[in-house]
Structure formats: structure tokens, C-alpha cells
């Protein structure tokens, strides 16, 4: 038997054996109606099944009418429905039937397609539907903005736009396929799959490293520039209580950034986790697309990398001198501030000496001379200068006092400034003014200790 005839016979037998329950495939345009539209047009489809061809057609028309009603935000009405089913158009909407396909066997299946002038049809939309127009436009704008970021290799910023557009598009049913929730979702996961974060040039003792963000393109990698990456790490407050803190870094033109412990409470030993900063955008999906929200969180977490560091304890002696002033600019007792700092250093097994400030003691050279004379063996000098700058009394007879000042660390080897803080402020409270002022200066001592510990202990 010829091969072709044999193949036809087998095909006939196969079709004959599967006639029961056979469901014909929908036309391509039913799945992709936008393929049959021109610029400024919008397409609607419908599908129906019935015991007669006409019944299947009418059910398909009804489904199409429901889609049109959904678009304009109200029922199209019997007048327009009759015009659609008898004349194949709705004149007021500038809508005309474009395609209709009906199968030749029972149960009959019908698919229909109509195309309308979008500007004309939008004039019939309700206020609620018009608000959807604004949402649709916002979705398109976000997608276009994301596209421009991607072209500039700013992938994370592009992802932010795409995910925000996903959250908005989740409730919109009339968007073109390229702006639909599923279409954007697929693009987001594809981009995330191509991104990688790597740690290079590490220095555990200094707790610094270079972080590199790349996108894989076929066999090569490209830099992800100007994109936000979150650095999460363990910190410690002035009361020795640990907490998690974070900074947001942005990659440079090479897709890199240098991480270093910028805040005074950075914990001595620990790790830093670097992750793509998309949490705010992903949270938008939490209540509109829970499954996608969970999936995105999992994927983003899987892209995170960890840098472990261990900064050594510095075994140095310190000399401490604190100079305090009242709100009026008069020197006041300051020994207790130095004692607080010294006690905190002692907890870290760091020895320190205290130089009491007597009288006009604000000149740093004078203080350094005194330290050199009294404690010639110390390697570092800490000078604390602060002053009460503001106070207020509440209706409940509670005083609040603010103090402001700076902390400077000197190397006694050459009297060079090793570290000088920015202007620091602390607050204190008490039933009496003196109690509030003492409390404010005590809090300032804790800030001074944090600066010393974070950098040199």
C-alpha cells in the first residue's frame, strides 16, 4: 500500500475513533483579536454552543454583547442587541461584525468577532468605565517607562514600573494583550531570571566589599546601572540592644557599588545581605494577586547574597575629656559624661583614662597638651564638646532639654584628627530642669560611645 494512502487511512480511523466528545479548536483570531484591528480600533469576541447553528450564533452574540457591556460599563440594551444580531453591527458604536465561524456538526460551536472605532465607543463609557480608561492609560505609561529603563540597562527601575503596572492591570479586562497582567508577569519573571548579584573585592576586617549586579544576555553579561540594591545588617543601639538596619545603594555605570559600614551602630561581627530593592512594589500585589506576590518574593529572595565580616577588636588605650556647657554658655560639671563613656569601653575590655575638664577647657590644643602630660602612654584621645541648646516645660510639669555637640578622636602619635563626628543632638527629660539636662548629656555620652565603638573598638 502506498505510504500516503496508508497515512490517510490511519488518519481517518483515528478521527473516526475520537468523534465522540470532539471539541473543535477556536479560530486564531478568537485567541488574539487584536491581530484583526488597526490603530484606533478595539475588538470584541464571543463564543457559543447549541443544538442548532442559529442557537450557537445567538449565544456567541450574547457573549460578545456582554464583553461590549463590560467595556462601556453598562448593558448595551435590547435595541443594540437586535441590531447586532440582525444587521451584524451597532451603528452608534461604529461597530461591525468582522468574522463568524460555525462548526458543521452537533453540538454546534460558534465564534464571532467585531471591531469598533475606539474613540467613538469610548464616548459611551460610564464614569466608572472612564476611570478604567485612566487606569489603562496609567498601565500603558508604566510599561513604556519600564521599557525605557530597560533600554538604559536600568533593569531594577524597569522591574519597579512593570510590577506596579501588574498591580493596576490585575482588575482590568479590556487591555491589549501586551499590557495584560499575564503578559507583564511573564516579562518580570524573565528579567528576574537573568539578573545576578555577586560580591567581589571583600575586606572582612574593614567590613567592606564591592557588590556587582549583572544581567545575562545569551553568552555575555551586561552591567545593571543606577539600580537600587538593599543592604540589610545587624546593628546595636546605645543600650546594647541589637536590631536590623538597612541602607539602599545604587549601582554605578559599571553595575557596581562599594559597601562600607556608614552608621555608628554597625555591629562588629556579622553579615550583610544584599537584595534587589523591590519590596514596596511586590507588596502592591499582596491583596490583588496573592499567588504572584508569593512567587515574586521567593524569586527575589533567591537572588540575595550574603557577605560575612569580622572586624578585630582594637586593643588601644583611650584618654577621655568631656567639656559641657549650660544653655547660657557657662561650663558645668562634665566628669559624669566621661565616666559613662569609660564604663561602656570597659564592657568591651578597652581601658581608658579620664581627664577632668576644669574651668575654660574648650581649646583642643590645651586639652591634648594636658592629656600628653598626664597620660603619656595613651594612643588615642577622645574630646567631647556639647552644650544645652533648648528646653521646654510641658503642661504636666515635665522638663525636656536638648543638647548638641560633636565628638572628635585624635591620634596622640601626631595629634591628627582620626574621626570627627557630624553635629549630634540628644534629648533628656525630668521632673526638674537639672534632671532633664543631666539626662540629655548622659544620652549624648551614649552617642559618643557608639561612634568610638563602631569605628575603633
Short mmCIF file of C-alpha atoms in Angstrom, two decimals, residues 76-89:
data_model
loop_
_atom_site.label_atom_id
_atom_site.label_comp_id
_atom_site.label_asym_id
_atom_site.label_seq_id
_atom_site.Cartn_x
_atom_site.Cartn_y
_atom_site.Cartn_z
CA UNK A 76 -25.90 47.73 25.73
CA UNK A 77 -29.71 47.26 25.72
CA UNK A 78 -32.17 45.33 23.54
CA UNK A 79 -32.10 47.89 20.72
CA UNK A 80 -28.39 47.49 20.14
CA UNK A 81 -28.51 43.72 20.71
CA UNK A 82 -31.20 43.31 17.98
CA UNK A 83 -29.17 45.47 15.59
CA UNK A 84 -26.10 43.34 16.32
CA UNK A 85 -27.88 40.00 15.76
CA UNK A 86 -29.88 41.06 12.67
CA UNK A 87 -27.58 43.51 10.90
CA UNK A 88 -24.21 42.45 12.26
CA UNK A 89 -23.36 45.94 13.51
#
